[in-house]
Amino acid sequence: IAHADEISGQVGDNLRAAREWLPRAREILTIKRDVPLPLGLANLVAGAPDNTRLAALYERFEFKTWRRELQFAAEALSEENKQTPSTSAAPKNYETILTEAQFERWFENILRADLVALDTSAGADSQPARLVGLSFAITAGEAAYLPLAHNYPGAPQQLDRDQILARLKPWLEDPARPKLGHNLKYDAHVLADHGITLRGIAHDTLLQSYVLESHRTHDLDNLAHRHLNRKTLTYAEVVGKGVSSIDFGQVALDRATEYAAEDVDVALQLQAILHPRIAADVGLLAVYRDIEMRLLPVLFAMERAGVLIDAALLDAQSAELGTKMLAAESEAHRLAEQPFNLNSPKQIQEILFDKLRIPVIKKTPSGTPSTDEDVLQQLALNYPLPKLLLEYRGLTKLKSTYTDKLPRMVNAATGRVHTTYGQAVAVTGRLASNDPNLQNIPVRTAEGRRIREAFVAAPGAHIVSADYSQIELRIMAHISQDPRLLEAFGASEDIHRATAAEIFGVTIDQVSSEQRRYVKAINFGLIYGMSSFGLAAQLGIERSAAQLYMERYFARYTGVADYMRRTRESARENGYVETVFGRKLWLPEIRGGSGPRRQAAERAAINAPMQGTAADLIKLAMIAVHDWLRDATLQSRLIMQVHDELVLEVTAQELERVTSELPKLMTGVARLDAPLVADIGVGPNWEQAH
């Protein structure tokens, strides 16, 4: 105000015009602090929401999203109250089995029971697994822990493990004796390491939770809290964390009993809550019973089989990658005109934005220029150093994640690498692969494809690859019922060329390679909810041109446009979408959250039914192939599953029979209006089988 006359332009004019009013404005904006209040700070505590008054307020002020969320929450609570028994804690009666008499009493009850909850306790990170104990539950609130290998100082005498397993083996291997557990695939591995094949797996609460709510966590502790209102004793609380953790065999028996018996007790109680909810929905019951539960033994068999790795080839590739990394590093130093650490985001930031003056595209939450992969990819279109940094990062990942690591993960007993398939991880129903992750090996670069050459067949066998052709586009045609897409697939036409002919108004023979490339990007982009901006960036064209192509697409394929509209509306109304087979894929963000998160949920709503249906199809194919190989008593076996692809190790004698039967098995698991097609490849290694 004191310098108002010295400020020029519109800002000065506005200031001078308001100068006399500003003191009054300040007075109005100043909070009055001398008003007596009827409440103190202690009274200003949020209470429970009054949903009836909230609903009225939301209705009055037209807060439609909040009103829908409130209604959805009320419906969900009502449904849970109808289907969920009282969460009052059942009394706990847990027993430690230390005598023959105790074991005989429990064993007699187990043999008489209609369903038994089972769990194994094993030594940490031991290969093969070292069984420490078993736990059982038959009725809620009652469970027993049978310790077999606790060996801390002063540990009580325990029953002989070999004798006990010999007694239990007929029951454990009897398919007519139903067992229940949480993640029983793990327990099957532990028992298999002791010469026992676990059969009669009737229910798994991990899979029940996953089928009901794939978007949530499914560990036993969270499920107990969510459905039983119960705080459980966690594994970390029993054995500790980090360097101070101990082996389960070192845990005192009273503590071990509390933990292990509670696990089977909780699983039994969860089964009584979760399974009726699944059984009440025909679609979910089919997904649980006919897909997930039947897949469990298939995944177990694949994990046991493992895959043969050519460690020497990987060592040679690792050396080559190291040489290429050094060359890339030297070239990066030349472009930067100084040495720097290519693994340091801070030094990269200083080189790119401070020294080379490359424009900043986005910043990190802390305000510094970002050097993440998206940024480098955009900069790589115009600058050589970001492109080189991306190449270096790709080489580094291949070397550290695969060529260096895979040889160290070969199991000494089998000579193979054994991944673990996560059956209850991805929201869409897809499988996950861990330790090692065999589903993320890059295949867009020559170096990445070469890694697959190290996945080899055993002597006298071949690697056979079988994958569904354009599976998600076929599912899109089936779900959308677009007549043009269905006609193209029904005529076995090249779908991208046929679509290009429609969009560009030419015959199929006149479609150019560039037109086909554009349409291929549109076809797959639509599946993932790509915008015109994203399409323009992918194709390197103007956004207006990308928008025009998309408009032409929807004008010709009206069924697809209608499907996308219907799906968004249904997802917003229900909070989920469904696969062709009835799997529910929940989208929590679609009714709330920020604009970007809600938009991402809407894009996911378009893609989820297709990706989820594709996941269901490949699972059904795995079941069909595994069962056929078993029933035909063939030596060939499934060894990997990667997205829409099955990988088998097939003996030379069975090659012709397997390659002839595989397409029929895979295409026969379901009948879609766009016919399923399976492509088969054969080779001495995974790469050459493509």
CSV table of N, CA and C in Angstrom, one decimal, residues 332-423:
chain,number,residue,atom,x,y,z
A,332,ALA,N,28.0,-42.5,-23.1
A,332,ALA,CA,27.2,-41.5,-22.4
A,332,ALA,C,28.1,-40.4,-21.8
A,333,HIS,N,29.3,-40.8,-21.3
A,333,HIS,CA,30.3,-39.8,-20.8
A,333,HIS,C,30.7,-38.9,-21.9
A,334,ARG,N,30.9,-39.4,-23.1
A,334,ARG,CA,31.3,-38.6,-24.3
A,334,ARG,C,30.2,-37.6,-24.6
A,335,LEU,N,28.9,-38.0,-24.6
A,335,LEU,CA,27.8,-37.1,-24.9
A,335,LEU,C,27.7,-36.0,-23.8
A,336,ALA,N,28.0,-36.4,-22.6
A,336,ALA,CA,27.8,-35.5,-21.5
A,336,ALA,C,29.1,-34.6,-21.3
A,337,GLU,N,30.1,-35.0,-22.0
A,337,GLU,CA,31.4,-34.3,-22.0
A,337,GLU,C,32.0,-34.3,-20.6
A,338,GLN,N,31.7,-35.4,-19.8
A,338,GLN,CA,32.3,-35.6,-18.5
A,338,GLN,C,31.8,-36.9,-18.0
A,339,PRO,N,32.6,-37.5,-17.1
A,339,PRO,CA,32.1,-38.8,-16.5
A,339,PRO,C,31.0,-38.5,-15.4
A,340,PHE,N,30.1,-39.5,-15.3
A,340,PHE,CA,29.0,-39.4,-14.3
A,340,PHE,C,28.5,-40.8,-14.0
A,341,ASN,N,27.8,-41.0,-12.9
A,341,ASN,CA,27.2,-42.3,-12.5
A,341,ASN,C,25.9,-42.4,-13.2
A,342,LEU,N,25.8,-43.4,-14.2
A,342,LEU,CA,24.6,-43.6,-14.9
A,342,LEU,C,23.5,-44.2,-14.1
A,343,ASN,N,23.8,-44.6,-12.9
A,343,ASN,CA,22.7,-45.1,-12.0
A,343,ASN,C,22.3,-44.1,-10.9
A,344,SER,N,22.8,-42.9,-11.0
A,344,SER,CA,22.4,-41.8,-10.1
A,344,SER,C,21.4,-40.9,-10.7
A,345,PRO,N,20.2,-40.9,-10.2
A,345,PRO,CA,19.2,-39.9,-10.8
A,345,PRO,C,19.6,-38.5,-10.6
A,346,LYS,N,20.3,-38.2,-9.4
A,346,LYS,CA,20.7,-36.8,-9.2
A,346,LYS,C,21.7,-36.4,-10.2
A,347,GLN,N,22.7,-37.2,-10.5
A,347,GLN,CA,23.8,-36.8,-11.4
A,347,GLN,C,23.2,-36.8,-12.9
A,348,ILE,N,22.3,-37.7,-13.2
A,348,ILE,CA,21.6,-37.6,-14.5
A,348,ILE,C,20.8,-36.3,-14.6
A,349,GLN,N,20.1,-35.9,-13.6
A,349,GLN,CA,19.4,-34.7,-13.5
A,349,GLN,C,20.3,-33.5,-13.8
A,350,GLU,N,21.4,-33.5,-13.1
A,350,GLU,CA,22.4,-32.3,-13.3
A,350,GLU,C,22.9,-32.3,-14.7
A,351,ILE,N,23.2,-33.4,-15.3
A,351,ILE,CA,23.8,-33.5,-16.7
A,351,ILE,C,22.7,-33.0,-17.7
A,352,LEU,N,21.5,-33.6,-17.6
A,352,LEU,CA,20.5,-33.3,-18.6
A,352,LEU,C,19.9,-31.9,-18.5
A,353,PHE,N,19.6,-31.5,-17.3
A,353,PHE,CA,18.8,-30.2,-17.2
A,353,PHE,C,19.7,-29.0,-16.8
A,354,ASP,N,20.8,-29.2,-16.1
A,354,ASP,CA,21.6,-28.1,-15.7
A,354,ASP,C,22.7,-27.9,-16.8
A,355,LYS,N,23.4,-28.9,-17.2
A,355,LYS,CA,24.5,-28.8,-18.1
A,355,LYS,C,24.0,-28.7,-19.6
A,356,LEU,N,23.2,-29.7,-20.0
A,356,LEU,CA,22.8,-29.7,-21.4
A,356,LEU,C,21.6,-28.9,-21.7
A,357,ARG,N,20.9,-28.3,-20.6
A,357,ARG,CA,19.8,-27.4,-20.8
A,357,ARG,C,18.6,-28.1,-21.5
A,358,ILE,N,18.4,-29.4,-21.3
A,358,ILE,CA,17.3,-30.1,-21.9
A,358,ILE,C,16.0,-29.7,-21.1
A,359,PRO,N,14.9,-29.4,-21.8
A,359,PRO,CA,13.7,-29.0,-21.1
A,359,PRO,C,13.2,-30.0,-20.0
A,360,VAL,N,12.8,-29.5,-18.9
A,360,VAL,CA,12.2,-30.3,-17.9
A,360,VAL,C,10.7,-30.6,-18.2
A,361,ILE,N,10.4,-31.9,-18.3
A,361,ILE,CA,9.1,-32.4,-18.6
A,361,ILE,C,8.2,-32.5,-17.4
A,362,LYS,N,8.7,-33.1,-16.3
A,362,LYS,CA,7.9,-33.1,-15.1
A,362,LYS,C,8.8,-33.2,-13.9
A,363,LYS,N,8.2,-32.9,-12.8
A,363,LYS,CA,9.0,-32.9,-11.5
A,363,LYS,C,8.5,-34.0,-10.6
A,364,THR,N,9.4,-34.3,-9.7
A,364,THR,CA,9.1,-35.3,-8.6
A,364,THR,C,8.3,-34.6,-7.5
A,365,PRO,N,7.7,-35.3,-6.6
A,365,PRO,CA,6.9,-34.6,-5.5
A,365,PRO,C,7.8,-33.6,-4.7
A,366,SER,N,9.1,-33.9,-4.7
A,366,SER,CA,10.0,-32.9,-3.9
A,366,SER,C,10.3,-31.7,-4.7
A,367,GLY,N,9.9,-31.7,-6.0
A,367,GLY,CA,10.2,-30.5,-6.8
A,367,GLY,C,11.4,-30.5,-7.7
A,368,THR,N,12.1,-31.7,-7.7
A,368,THR,CA,13.3,-31.8,-8.6
A,368,THR,C,12.9,-32.4,-9.9
A,369,PRO,N,13.6,-32.0,-11.0
A,369,PRO,CA,13.2,-32.6,-12.3
A,369,PRO,C,13.3,-34.1,-12.3
A,370,SER,N,12.3,-34.8,-12.9
A,370,SER,CA,12.2,-36.2,-12.9
A,370,SER,C,13.0,-36.8,-14.0
A,371,THR,N,13.6,-38.0,-13.7
A,371,THR,CA,14.4,-38.7,-14.7
A,371,THR,C,13.9,-40.1,-14.9
A,372,ASP,N,12.6,-40.3,-14.6
A,372,ASP,CA,12.0,-41.6,-14.7
A,372,ASP,C,11.9,-42.1,-16.1
A,373,GLU,N,11.4,-43.3,-16.3
A,373,GLU,CA,11.5,-43.9,-17.6
A,373,GLU,C,10.6,-43.2,-18.6
A,374,ASP,N,9.4,-42.7,-18.2
A,374,ASP,CA,8.5,-42.0,-19.0
A,374,ASP,C,9.1,-40.7,-19.6
A,375,VAL,N,9.8,-40.0,-18.7
A,375,VAL,CA,10.5,-38.8,-19.1
A,375,VAL,C,11.6,-39.1,-20.1
A,376,LEU,N,12.4,-40.1,-19.8
A,376,LEU,CA,13.5,-40.4,-20.7
A,376,LEU,C,13.0,-40.8,-22.1
A,377,GLN,N,11.9,-41.6,-22.1
A,377,GLN,CA,11.3,-42.0,-23.4
A,377,GLN,C,10.8,-40.8,-24.2
A,378,GLN,N,10.3,-39.8,-23.5
A,378,GLN,CA,9.8,-38.6,-24.3
A,378,GLN,C,11.0,-37.8,-24.8
A,379,LEU,N,12.1,-37.7,-23.9
A,379,LEU,CA,13.3,-37.0,-24.3
A,379,LEU,C,14.1,-37.7,-25.4
A,380,ALA,N,14.0,-39.0,-25.4
A,380,ALA,CA,14.8,-39.8,-26.3
A,380,ALA,C,14.3,-39.6,-27.8
A,381,LEU,N,13.1,-39.1,-28.0
A,381,LEU,CA,12.7,-38.8,-29.3
A,381,LEU,C,13.5,-37.7,-30.0
A,382,ASN,N,14.1,-36.8,-29.1
A,382,ASN,CA,14.8,-35.6,-29.7
A,382,ASN,C,16.3,-35.5,-29.2
A,383,TYR,N,16.7,-36.3,-28.2
A,383,TYR,CA,18.0,-36.1,-27.6
A,383,TYR,C,18.7,-37.5,-27.5
A,384,PRO,N,20.0,-37.6,-27.9
A,384,PRO,CA,20.7,-38.9,-27.9
A,384,PRO,C,21.0,-39.4,-26.5
A,385,LEU,N,21.3,-38.6,-25.6
A,385,LEU,CA,21.7,-39.1,-24.3
A,385,LEU,C,20.6,-39.8,-23.5
A,386,PRO,N,19.4,-39.2,-23.4
A,386,PRO,CA,18.3,-39.9,-22.8
A,386,PRO,C,18.0,-41.3,-23.4
A,387,LYS,N,18.1,-41.4,-24.8
A,387,LYS,CA,18.0,-42.6,-25.5
A,387,LYS,C,19.0,-43.7,-25.0
A,388,LEU,N,20.3,-43.2,-24.9
A,388,LEU,CA,21.3,-44.1,-24.4
A,388,LEU,C,21.1,-44.5,-23.0
A,389,LEU,N,20.6,-43.6,-22.2
A,389,LEU,CA,20.4,-44.0,-20.7
A,389,LEU,C,19.3,-45.1,-20.6
A,390,LEU,N,18.3,-45.0,-21.5
A,390,LEU,CA,17.3,-46.0,-21.5
A,390,LEU,C,17.9,-47.4,-21.9
A,391,GLU,N,18.7,-47.4,-22.9
A,391,GLU,CA,19.4,-48.6,-23.4
A,391,GLU,C,20.2,-49.2,-22.2
A,392,TYR,N,20.9,-48.3,-21.5
A,392,TYR,CA,21.8,-48.8,-20.4
A,392,TYR,C,21.0,-49.4,-19.3
A,393,ARG,N,19.8,-48.7,-19.0
A,393,ARG,CA,19.0,-49.3,-17.9
A,393,ARG,C,18.4,-50.6,-18.3
A,394,GLY,N,18.1,-50.8,-19.6
A,394,GLY,CA,17.5,-52.1,-20.1
A,394,GLY,C,18.6,-53.2,-20.0
A,395,LEU,N,19.8,-52.9,-20.4
A,395,LEU,CA,20.9,-53.8,-20.3
A,395,LEU,C,21.2,-54.2,-18.8
A,396,THR,N,21.1,-53.2,-17.9
A,396,THR,CA,21.4,-53.4,-16.5
A,396,THR,C,20.3,-54.3,-15.9
A,397,LYS,N,19.1,-54.1,-16.3
A,397,LYS,CA,18.0,-54.9,-15.7
A,397,LYS,C,18.1,-56.4,-16.2
A,398,LEU,N,18.4,-56.6,-17.5
A,398,LEU,CA,18.6,-57.9,-18.0
A,398,LEU,C,19.7,-58.6,-17.3
A,399,LYS,N,20.8,-57.9,-17.1
A,399,LYS,CA,22.0,-58.6,-16.4
A,399,LYS,C,21.7,-58.9,-15.0
A,400,SER,N,21.2,-58.0,-14.2
A,400,SER,CA,21.0,-58.2,-12.8
A,400,SER,C,19.8,-59.1,-12.5
A,401,THR,N,18.8,-59.0,-13.3
A,401,THR,CA,17.5,-59.8,-12.9
A,401,THR,C,17.6,-61.2,-13.5
A,402,TYR,N,18.2,-61.4,-14.7
A,402,TYR,CA,18.1,-62.6,-15.4
A,402,TYR,C,19.5,-63.3,-15.6
A,403,THR,N,20.4,-62.7,-16.3
A,403,THR,CA,21.6,-63.5,-16.7
A,403,THR,C,22.5,-63.7,-15.5
A,404,ASP,N,22.5,-62.8,-14.5
A,404,ASP,CA,23.3,-63.0,-13.3
A,404,ASP,C,22.6,-63.9,-12.3
A,405,LYS,N,21.3,-63.6,-12.2
A,405,LYS,CA,20.5,-64.2,-11.1
A,405,LYS,C,20.0,-65.6,-11.3
A,406,LEU,N,19.5,-65.9,-12.6
A,406,LEU,CA,18.9,-67.2,-12.8
A,406,LEU,C,19.8,-68.4,-12.6
A,407,PRO,N,21.1,-68.3,-13.0
A,407,PRO,CA,21.9,-69.5,-12.7
A,407,PRO,C,22.1,-69.8,-11.2
A,408,ARG,N,22.0,-68.7,-10.4
A,408,ARG,CA,22.1,-68.9,-8.9
A,408,ARG,C,20.8,-69.4,-8.3
A,409,MET,N,19.7,-69.5,-9.1
A,409,MET,CA,18.4,-69.9,-8.6
A,409,MET,C,18.1,-71.4,-9.0
A,410,VAL,N,19.1,-72.0,-9.6
A,410,VAL,CA,18.9,-73.4,-10.0
A,410,VAL,C,18.9,-74.3,-8.7
A,411,ASN,N,17.9,-75.1,-8.6
A,411,ASN,CA,17.8,-76.0,-7.5
A,411,ASN,C,18.8,-77.1,-7.6
A,412,ALA,N,19.7,-77.2,-6.6
A,412,ALA,CA,20.8,-78.2,-6.6
A,412,ALA,C,20.3,-79.6,-6.7
A,413,ALA,N,19.1,-79.9,-6.2
A,413,ALA,CA,18.6,-81.3,-6.2
A,413,ALA,C,18.0,-81.7,-7.6
A,414,THR,N,17.4,-80.7,-8.2
A,414,THR,CA,16.7,-81.0,-9.5
A,414,THR,C,17.4,-80.5,-10.7
A,415,GLY,N,18.3,-79.5,-10.5
A,415,GLY,CA,19.0,-78.9,-11.7
A,415,GLY,C,18.1,-78.0,-12.4
A,416,ARG,N,17.0,-77.6,-11.9
A,416,ARG,CA,16.0,-76.7,-12.6
A,416,ARG,C,15.7,-75.5,-11.7
A,417,VAL,N,15.1,-74.5,-12.4
A,417,VAL,CA,14.6,-73.3,-11.8
A,417,VAL,C,13.1,-73.5,-11.5
A,418,HIS,N,12.7,-73.2,-10.2
A,418,HIS,CA,11.3,-73.4,-9.9
A,418,HIS,C,10.7,-72.1,-9.4
A,419,THR,N,9.8,-71.6,-10.3
A,419,THR,CA,9.1,-70.4,-9.9
A,419,THR,C,7.9,-70.7,-9.0
A,420,THR,N,7.4,-69.7,-8.4
A,420,THR,CA,6.1,-69.8,-7.6
A,420,THR,C,5.1,-69.0,-8.3
A,421,TYR,N,3.9,-69.6,-8.6
A,421,TYR,CA,2.8,-68.9,-9.2
A,421,TYR,C,1.9,-68.4,-8.2
A,422,GLY,N,1.7,-67.1,-8.2
A,422,GLY,CA,0.7,-66.5,-7.2
A,422,GLY,C,-0.6,-66.5,-7.8
A,423,GLN,N,-1.5,-67.3,-7.2
A,423,GLN,CA,-2.9,-67.5,-7.7
A,423,GLN,C,-3.8,-66.4,-7.2
